[in-house]
Amino acid sequence: MLDQYWNGRAGRISPEAPVPVVKVANEEMRAGGAANVALNVAALGAKACLLGVVGKLANGGMDAHGQQLTQLMQQANVTTDWALSESGTICKLRVLSHHQQLIRMDFENPVPAEPAQALVELVKKHIADYDVLVISDYAKGALQFVEQMIAVAVEKSIPVLVDPKGLDFERYRNATLIKPNQSEFEAIVGEASTEAAVVEKATRLIDDLSLQALLVTRSEHGMALVSQQDKPYLLKSQAQEVYDVTGAGDTVMAALATGFASGLSWQNSVHLANQAASVVVRKVGTSTVSKAELDEAIKADMRHKGYVAMNEDELLELVRLAQQNGEKVVFTNGCFDLLHSGHVRYLNEAAKLGERLIIAVNSDESVKKLKGDSRPIVGLEGRMELLSALSCVDWVVAFNEETPERLICKLKPDVLVKGGDYKPEEIAGSACVWDAGGQVEVLSFWDGYSTTKLVDKIQTEENAKKL
């Protein structure tokens, strides 16, 4: 589709009807529909080939809107291969004023069967050269034979990601993943207002359609990823000042497909897609998100916000992602009962050894084993919450053992830090860090600061009051 934008100032109401009069100052052409998905893929640094249906003139040539769309794709280094149709290139005209859309006018006709079948042949022609087939269905007739496209991909062992439309999801049987929004999903499976209902009905739909995974985009409620292999992954949306949601679903699909094609897990791919959506909704109209913008959004979201990991596996993915981005991950651990300035100074010093700081916190049970039955004074949840509020901290995770050696060997941080009078080889987990090419550092605790001393002082003062 071709998206046209007329922008101008609306300074008065028409005397002919109760509508604003827009004095058009500029006109802009953008690629919409599946073309917007392809643009977003290219903006993220991946190779994209766009297949679709555009208009054909009586003399057999391409219509003006199709030519404009082709030019936009060429400028973005996106390869195109078109099936031509007398139905014309779909065009959507939007009139905007002060970043607000006032009206949209659609110029379109249903795509006939012949160009729709020709589109299947284009899929057969190109699919072997790519890692993922993305099918963006807008119910315009171009995907009348989508079952044949999926069959071609399955035969070539190429994953198929579908952005669906309509009430017949049976058409997408054997796809790898389907990405409906909440309303599209509920139109198929019935009401699913709770997370539990979404997971239950998504699991059933995956089985019914022989899918590998299903991603439900839930607007302000975030995203829900359900797959055959892993536990459900429920991701909250990123709160943003929203200018325009036009094309946000295209950006989500592009980031999801690019991440998955690059070898990321479904969870990491969904995380990228969620971040990409948070960037694109701050832009007006169909827009793309560049790799640099996405990198910055991820770093801004994760940097020193004291993220409490839901589980070790989630933390492992975050650590690997940071290391892939060239960031050095620092690990330290402790009970951190009655957090004091000595702890803060120590953690600030540890954070300076890299770009990311993980704090592993002893569970209440392991604190009792180390410190006695009277400890901890502050429960695990409270201790983790306090640590997560520190500006130097990136990730906080709990562990149940007396030492975090198992966790360290699992995460393989770049730097292992311990405070106190230790030799590096005496520190739990040091051998795993060294084997992975990392370093082990010993920092001195600040004199005069101790949780035990604070407790003793409080008890002494309380006893003195009683006397």
Coordinates of C-alpha atoms in Angstrom, one line a residue:
M1 CA 0.0 0.0 0.0
L2 CA 1.0 3.6 -0.5
D3 CA 0.4 6.0 2.3
Q4 CA -0.1 9.7 1.4
Y5 CA 0.1 12.4 4.0
W6 CA -1.2 16.0 3.5
N7 CA 0.0 18.2 6.4
G8 CA -1.1 21.7 7.1
R9 CA -2.6 24.2 9.5
A10 CA -6.2 24.1 10.5
G11 CA -7.0 27.6 11.5
R12 CA -10.8 27.9 10.9
I13 CA -14.0 25.9 10.4
S14 CA -15.5 25.6 7.0
P15 CA -18.6 27.8 6.3
E16 CA -19.9 24.9 4.2
A17 CA -19.9 22.2 6.9
P18 CA -18.8 21.9 10.6
V19 CA -15.3 20.6 9.6
P20 CA -11.9 22.2 9.9
V21 CA -10.3 23.8 6.9
V22 CA -6.7 22.6 6.4
K23 CA -4.3 24.7 4.4
V24 CA -2.1 22.0 3.0
A25 CA 1.6 23.0 3.3
N26 CA 3.3 19.8 2.3
E27 CA 2.7 16.3 0.9
E28 CA 4.5 13.2 1.8
M29 CA 4.6 9.6 0.4
R30 CA 5.3 6.6 2.6
A31 CA 5.2 2.9 2.2
G32 CA 2.4 1.2 4.0
G33 CA 1.1 -2.3 4.7
A34 CA 3.5 -5.1 4.1
A35 CA 5.9 -2.5 2.5
N36 CA 6.2 -0.9 5.9
V37 CA 7.1 -4.2 7.4
A38 CA 9.9 -4.6 4.8
L39 CA 11.1 -1.0 5.5
N40 CA 11.4 -1.7 9.2
V41 CA 13.3 -5.0 8.5
A42 CA 15.8 -3.1 6.3
A43 CA 16.1 -0.3 8.9
L44 CA 17.2 -2.9 11.4
G45 CA 20.0 -3.9 9.1
A46 CA 18.5 -7.1 7.6
K47 CA 18.0 -8.0 4.0
A48 CA 14.4 -7.8 2.8
C49 CA 12.5 -8.7 -0.3
L50 CA 9.0 -7.4 -0.7
L51 CA 6.5 -9.3 -2.7
G52 CA 3.0 -7.9 -3.3
V53 CA 0.4 -6.7 -5.7
V54 CA 0.4 -3.3 -7.4
G55 CA -1.7 -1.6 -10.1
K56 CA -1.4 -2.3 -13.8
L57 CA -2.2 0.2 -16.5
A58 CA -4.1 -0.6 -19.7
N59 CA -0.8 -0.7 -21.6
G60 CA 0.6 -3.2 -19.2
G61 CA 2.8 -0.8 -17.3
M62 CA 2.7 -0.1 -13.6
D63 CA 0.4 2.6 -12.3
A64 CA 1.7 5.8 -10.7
H65 CA 1.1 4.7 -7.1
G66 CA 3.0 1.5 -7.8
Q67 CA 5.9 3.4 -9.3
Q68 CA 6.0 5.6 -6.2
L69 CA 6.0 2.6 -4.0
T70 CA 8.8 0.9 -5.9
Q71 CA 10.9 4.1 -5.7
L72 CA 10.4 4.2 -1.9
M73 CA 11.6 0.6 -1.6
Q74 CA 14.6 1.2 -3.8
Q75 CA 15.7 4.2 -1.7
A76 CA 15.6 1.9 1.4
N77 CA 17.5 -1.0 -0.4
V78 CA 14.5 -3.3 -0.3
T79 CA 14.2 -5.6 -3.3
T80 CA 10.8 -5.8 -4.8
D81 CA 9.0 -8.2 -7.1
W82 CA 5.4 -7.4 -8.0
A83 CA 2.3 -9.1 -9.3
L84 CA 0.4 -6.6 -11.5
S85 CA -3.3 -6.2 -11.2
E86 CA -6.0 -4.1 -12.9
S87 CA -7.4 -3.5 -9.4
G88 CA -4.8 -0.8 -8.9
T89 CA -2.3 0.0 -6.1
I90 CA -4.0 0.5 -2.8
C91 CA -3.5 4.0 -1.5
K92 CA -4.5 5.6 1.8
L93 CA -4.6 9.4 2.0
R94 CA -4.4 11.0 5.5
V95 CA -4.9 14.7 6.3
L96 CA -3.1 15.9 9.4
S97 CA -2.9 19.1 11.3
H98 CA -0.7 19.7 14.4
H99 CA 0.3 16.0 14.5
Q100 CA -3.4 14.9 14.6
Q101 CA -5.1 12.9 11.9
L102 CA -8.3 14.6 10.8
I103 CA -9.5 12.2 8.1
R104 CA -8.4 9.1 6.1
M105 CA -9.5 8.3 2.6
D106 CA -8.9 4.9 1.1
F107 CA -8.5 4.2 -2.6
E108 CA -8.7 0.4 -3.2
N109 CA -10.4 -2.4 -5.0
P110 CA -10.3 -6.2 -4.2
V111 CA -7.4 -8.1 -5.7
P112 CA -8.6 -10.6 -8.3
A113 CA -7.6 -14.3 -8.2
E114 CA -5.1 -14.2 -11.1
P115 CA -2.6 -11.7 -9.5
A116 CA -3.1 -13.4 -6.1
Q117 CA -2.0 -16.7 -7.7
A118 CA 0.9 -15.0 -9.3
L119 CA 2.0 -13.8 -5.9
V120 CA 2.3 -17.5 -4.8
E121 CA 4.7 -18.1 -7.7
L122 CA 6.8 -15.1 -6.5
V123 CA 7.1 -16.8 -3.1
K124 CA 8.3 -20.0 -4.7
K125 CA 10.8 -18.0 -6.8
H126 CA 12.4 -16.1 -3.8
I127 CA 11.9 -18.1 -0.6
A128 CA 15.1 -20.2 -0.7
D129 CA 17.2 -17.0 -0.5
Y130 CA 15.8 -15.9 2.9
D131 CA 15.6 -17.0 6.5
V132 CA 12.0 -16.1 7.3
L133 CA 8.7 -15.6 5.4
V134 CA 6.6 -12.8 6.8
I135 CA 3.0 -12.8 5.7
S136 CA 1.1 -9.6 6.4
D137 CA -2.6 -10.1 5.8
Y138 CA -4.7 -7.0 5.3
A139 CA -7.7 -8.8 3.8
K140 CA -7.4 -7.1 0.5
G141 CA -7.4 -10.2 -1.6
A142 CA -3.7 -10.6 -2.3
L143 CA -3.5 -13.6 0.1
Q144 CA -6.4 -15.6 -1.3
F145 CA -4.0 -18.6 -1.6
V146 CA -2.0 -18.1 1.6
E147 CA -2.2 -21.8 2.3
Q148 CA -0.1 -22.5 -0.7
M149 CA 2.5 -20.0 0.4
I150 CA 2.8 -21.6 3.9
A151 CA 3.1 -25.0 2.2
V152 CA 6.0 -23.8 0.1
A153 CA 7.8 -22.5 3.2
V154 CA 7.2 -25.6 5.2
E155 CA 8.6 -27.7 2.4
K156 CA 11.7 -25.6 2.4
S157 CA 11.9 -25.6 6.2
I158 CA 11.6 -21.8 6.3
P159 CA 9.8 -20.3 9.4
V160 CA 6.5 -18.5 8.6
L161 CA 5.4 -15.5 10.7
V162 CA 1.8 -14.3 10.1
D163 CA 0.1 -11.1 10.9
P164 CA -3.5 -12.4 10.5
K165 CA -6.8 -10.8 9.5
G166 CA -10.4 -12.0 9.5
L167 CA -12.3 -14.8 11.2
D168 CA -10.7 -17.8 9.5
F169 CA -7.4 -18.6 11.1
E170 CA -7.6 -22.1 9.6
R171 CA -6.0 -20.5 6.5
Y172 CA -2.7 -20.1 8.5
R173 CA -2.5 -23.8 9.6
N174 CA 1.2 -25.0 9.9
A175 CA 2.6 -21.5 10.2
T176 CA 5.4 -21.1 12.7
L177 CA 3.9 -18.1 14.6
I178 CA 0.7 -16.0 14.3
K179 CA 0.5 -12.5 15.7
P180 CA -3.1 -11.4 16.3
N181 CA -4.0 -8.4 18.4
Q182 CA -6.4 -8.8 21.3
S183 CA -9.6 -8.2 19.4
E184 CA -8.6 -10.4 16.4
F185 CA -7.7 -13.2 18.9
E186 CA -11.0 -12.9 20.8
A187 CA -12.9 -12.9 17.5
I188 CA -11.5 -16.4 17.0
V189 CA -11.4 -17.9 20.5
G190 CA -14.0 -15.9 22.5
E191 CA -13.5 -13.5 25.4
A192 CA -10.1 -13.7 27.0
S193 CA -9.9 -10.7 29.4
T194 CA -7.4 -12.2 31.8
E195 CA -3.8 -13.4 31.3
A196 CA -4.8 -16.9 32.3
A197 CA -7.6 -17.0 29.7
V198 CA -5.2 -15.7 27.0
V199 CA -2.7 -18.4 27.8
E200 CA -5.3 -21.1 28.0
K201 CA -7.0 -20.2 24.7
A202 CA -3.7 -19.5 22.9
T203 CA -2.4 -22.9 23.9
R204 CA -5.6 -24.5 22.5
L205 CA -5.3 -22.5 19.3
I206 CA -1.6 -23.5 18.8
D207 CA -2.6 -27.2 19.1
D208 CA -5.6 -26.8 16.8
L209 CA -3.6 -25.1 14.0
S210 CA -0.3 -27.0 14.4
L211 CA 1.6 -23.8 15.2
Q212 CA 4.9 -23.4 17.2
A213 CA 3.9 -20.2 18.9
L214 CA 1.3 -17.4 19.1
L215 CA 1.9 -13.8 20.1
V216 CA -1.1 -11.8 21.2
T217 CA -0.5 -8.0 21.2
R218 CA -2.7 -6.5 23.9
S219 CA -2.3 -2.8 23.5
E220 CA -1.7 -1.1 26.9
H221 CA -1.6 -4.6 28.5
G222 CA 1.5 -5.5 26.6
M223 CA 2.1 -8.8 24.8
A224 CA 1.5 -12.5 25.6
L225 CA 3.8 -15.1 23.9
V226 CA 2.7 -18.7 24.2
S227 CA 4.7 -21.5 22.6
Q228 CA 5.0 -25.2 22.5
Q229 CA 8.4 -25.3 24.0
D230 CA 8.6 -22.6 26.7
K231 CA 6.5 -21.2 29.6
P232 CA 4.2 -18.3 28.7
Y233 CA 6.0 -15.0 28.4
L234 CA 3.9 -12.0 29.5
L235 CA 5.5 -8.7 28.7
K236 CA 4.1 -5.3 29.8
S237 CA 3.9 -2.5 27.3
Q238 CA 6.3 0.4 27.5
A239 CA 4.5 3.6 28.7
Q240 CA 5.1 6.3 26.2
E241 CA 3.6 9.6 25.0
V242 CA 1.8 8.3 22.0
Y243 CA 1.5 10.4 18.9
D244 CA 0.3 7.8 16.3
V245 CA -0.1 4.0 16.5
T246 CA -0.3 3.8 12.7
G247 CA 2.0 1.0 11.5
A248 CA 3.0 0.0 15.1
G249 CA 1.9 -3.6 14.4
D250 CA 4.1 -3.6 11.3
T251 CA 7.1 -2.5 13.4
V252 CA 6.4 -5.3 15.9
M253 CA 6.3 -7.9 13.2
A254 CA 9.5 -6.6 11.6
A255 CA 11.4 -6.6 14.8
L256 CA 10.1 -10.0 15.8
A257 CA 11.0 -11.5 12.5
T258 CA 14.4 -9.9 12.3
G259 CA 15.3 -11.0 15.9
F260 CA 14.1 -14.6 15.2
A261 CA 16.0 -14.7 11.9
S262 CA 19.1 -13.6 13.7
G263 CA 18.9 -16.6 16.0
L264 CA 17.3 -15.0 19.1
S265 CA 14.8 -16.9 21.2
W266 CA 11.1 -16.1 20.9
Q267 CA 11.3 -14.3 24.2
N268 CA 14.2 -12.1 23.2
S269 CA 12.6 -11.4 19.8
V270 CA 9.4 -10.4 21.6
H271 CA 11.4 -8.1 23.9
L272 CA 12.9 -6.4 20.8
A273 CA 9.5 -6.0 19.2
N274 CA 8.1 -4.5 22.4
Q275 CA 10.9 -2.0 22.5
A276 CA 10.6 -1.2 18.8
A277 CA 6.9 -0.5 19.3
S278 CA 7.6 1.9 22.1
V279 CA 9.8 3.9 19.8
V280 CA 7.6 4.0 16.7
V281 CA 4.4 5.2 18.5
R282 CA 6.2 8.4 19.3
K283 CA 6.4 9.2 15.6
V284 CA 3.6 10.4 13.3
G285 CA 2.4 8.1 10.6
T286 CA 3.8 4.9 9.2
S287 CA 7.5 5.0 10.3
T288 CA 10.5 2.8 10.8
V289 CA 12.7 2.2 13.8
S290 CA 16.4 2.1 13.1
K291 CA 18.9 -0.3 14.7
A292 CA 20.5 2.7 16.5
E293 CA 17.1 3.8 17.9
L294 CA 16.3 0.3 19.0
D295 CA 19.7 -0.1 20.7
E296 CA 19.3 3.1 22.5
A297 CA 15.8 2.3 23.6
I298 CA 16.9 -1.1 25.0
K299 CA 19.9 0.4 26.8
A300 CA 17.8 3.3 28.2
D301 CA 15.2 0.8 29.5
M302 CA 17.6 -1.6 31.1
R303 CA 20.4 0.7 32.3
H304 CA 20.6 1.1 36.1
K305 CA 16.9 0.6 36.7
G306 CA 17.3 -2.1 39.2
Y307 CA 15.5 -4.7 37.2
V308 CA 14.4 -7.7 39.4
A309 CA 14.6 -10.7 37.2
M310 CA 11.6 -13.0 37.2
N311 CA 13.8 -16.1 37.1
E312 CA 17.3 -17.2 36.4
D313 CA 16.6 -18.1 32.8
E314 CA 15.2 -14.6 32.0
L315 CA 18.3 -13.1 33.6
L316 CA 20.6 -15.4 31.5
E317 CA 19.0 -14.1 28.3
L318 CA 19.5 -10.5 29.4
V319 CA 23.1 -11.2 30.3
R320 CA 23.8 -12.8 26.9
L321 CA 22.1 -9.9 25.1
A322 CA 24.2 -7.4 27.0
Q323 CA 27.4 -9.3 26.2
Q324 CA 26.5 -9.6 22.6
N325 CA 26.2 -5.8 22.6
G326 CA 29.8 -5.6 23.9
E327 CA 28.9 -4.7 27.5
K328 CA 30.9 -6.1 30.4
V329 CA 28.7 -7.7 33.0
V330 CA 29.8 -7.5 36.7
F331 CA 28.5 -10.0 39.3
T332 CA 28.5 -9.7 43.1
N333 CA 26.5 -11.2 45.9
G334 CA 25.6 -10.9 49.6
C335 CA 22.9 -10.9 52.2
F336 CA 22.5 -7.1 52.2
D337 CA 20.4 -7.2 55.4
L338 CA 19.8 -3.6 56.7
L339 CA 21.3 -1.9 53.6
H340 CA 23.7 0.9 54.7
S341 CA 26.2 3.3 53.1
G342 CA 29.0 0.8 53.3
H343 CA 27.0 -1.4 50.9
V344 CA 26.3 1.5 48.6
R345 CA 29.9 2.5 48.4
Y346 CA 31.0 -1.1 47.7
L347 CA 28.4 -1.6 45.0
N348 CA 29.3 1.7 43.3
E349 CA 32.9 0.6 43.1
A350 CA 31.8 -2.8 41.7
A351 CA 29.6 -1.1 39.1
K352 CA 32.6 0.9 37.8
L353 CA 34.3 -2.4 36.6
G354 CA 31.8 -2.8 33.8
E355 CA 28.6 -1.6 32.1
R356 CA 26.1 -3.9 33.9
L357 CA 25.9 -4.9 37.6
I358 CA 24.1 -8.0 38.8
I359 CA 23.5 -8.5 42.5
A360 CA 22.6 -12.0 43.7
V361 CA 20.9 -11.9 47.1
N362 CA 20.8 -14.7 49.6
S363 CA 17.3 -16.0 50.3
D364 CA 15.9 -15.8 53.8
E365 CA 16.7 -19.5 54.4
S366 CA 20.3 -19.1 53.4
V367 CA 20.7 -16.0 55.5
K368 CA 19.6 -17.9 58.5
K369 CA 22.2 -20.6 57.9
L370 CA 24.9 -18.0 57.6
K371 CA 23.9 -15.5 60.2
G372 CA 21.6 -17.3 62.7
D373 CA 17.9 -17.6 63.4
S374 CA 17.6 -13.9 64.3
R375 CA 18.4 -12.9 60.7
P376 CA 17.5 -11.6 58.3
I377 CA 15.9 -8.5 59.8
V378 CA 14.6 -7.5 56.4
G379 CA 12.9 -10.2 54.2
L380 CA 14.1 -11.1 50.8
E381 CA 11.5 -9.1 48.9
G382 CA 12.3 -6.0 50.9
R383 CA 16.1 -6.4 50.5
M384 CA 15.7 -6.9 46.7
E385 CA 13.5 -3.9 46.4
L386 CA 16.0 -1.6 48.2
L387 CA 18.9 -2.9 46.1
S388 CA 16.9 -2.4 42.9
A389 CA 16.4 1.3 43.7
L390 CA 20.2 2.0 43.7
S391 CA 21.3 3.9 40.5
C392 CA 24.4 1.6 40.1
V393 CA 22.3 -1.6 40.0
D394 CA 21.0 -3.2 36.8
W395 CA 19.7 -6.6 37.8
V396 CA 18.8 -8.3 41.1
V397 CA 18.2 -12.0 41.5
A398 CA 17.8 -14.3 44.5
F399 CA 19.6 -17.6 45.2
N400 CA 18.9 -20.3 47.8
E401 CA 22.3 -21.9 48.3
E402 CA 24.9 -20.8 50.8
T403 CA 27.1 -19.6 47.9
P404 CA 26.1 -18.5 44.4
E405 CA 28.6 -20.8 42.7
R406 CA 25.9 -22.6 40.6
L407 CA 24.3 -19.3 39.5
I408 CA 27.7 -17.8 38.6
C409 CA 28.6 -20.8 36.5
K410 CA 25.3 -20.5 34.7
L411 CA 25.5 -16.8 34.0
K412 CA 29.2 -16.6 33.3
P413 CA 29.7 -12.9 34.1
D414 CA 32.7 -11.0 32.7
V415 CA 33.8 -9.8 36.2
L416 CA 33.2 -11.5 39.6
V417 CA 33.5 -9.2 42.5
K418 CA 33.7 -10.0 46.2
G419 CA 34.3 -7.7 49.2
G420 CA 36.4 -8.7 52.1
D421 CA 39.7 -10.4 52.9
Y422 CA 39.7 -13.1 50.3
K423 CA 42.1 -14.6 47.8
P424 CA 40.6 -14.7 44.3
E425 CA 40.8 -18.5 44.1
E426 CA 38.9 -18.7 47.4
I427 CA 35.8 -17.0 46.0
A428 CA 32.9 -19.2 45.0
G429 CA 32.5 -19.4 41.3
S430 CA 35.9 -18.0 40.4
A431 CA 36.9 -21.1 38.5
C432 CA 33.9 -20.8 36.2
V433 CA 34.5 -17.2 35.5
W434 CA 38.2 -17.8 34.7
D435 CA 37.3 -20.7 32.4
A436 CA 35.0 -18.4 30.5
G437 CA 37.8 -15.8 30.1
G438 CA 36.5 -13.4 32.8
Q439 CA 38.2 -11.8 35.7
V440 CA 37.9 -12.0 39.5
E441 CA 38.3 -8.9 41.7
V442 CA 38.4 -8.4 45.5
L443 CA 37.3 -5.1 46.9
S444 CA 37.8 -3.9 50.5
F445 CA 34.7 -3.2 52.6
W446 CA 34.5 0.3 54.0
D447 CA 35.6 0.4 57.6
G448 CA 33.1 1.3 60.2
Y449 CA 30.0 -0.1 58.3
S450 CA 28.5 -3.4 59.3
T451 CA 24.9 -4.7 59.6
T452 CA 26.0 -6.7 62.7
K453 CA 27.4 -3.5 64.3
L454 CA 24.2 -1.7 63.5
V455 CA 22.1 -4.4 65.1
D456 CA 24.4 -4.5 68.2
K457 CA 24.1 -0.7 68.5
I458 CA 20.3 -0.7 68.3
Q459 CA 20.1 -3.5 70.9
T460 CA 22.6 -1.7 73.2
E461 CA 20.5 1.5 73.0
E462 CA 17.3 -0.3 73.6
N463 CA 18.7 -2.1 76.6
A464 CA 20.1 1.3 78.0
K465 CA 16.6 2.8 77.7
K466 CA 15.1 -0.1 79.7
L467 CA 17.7 0.5 82.5

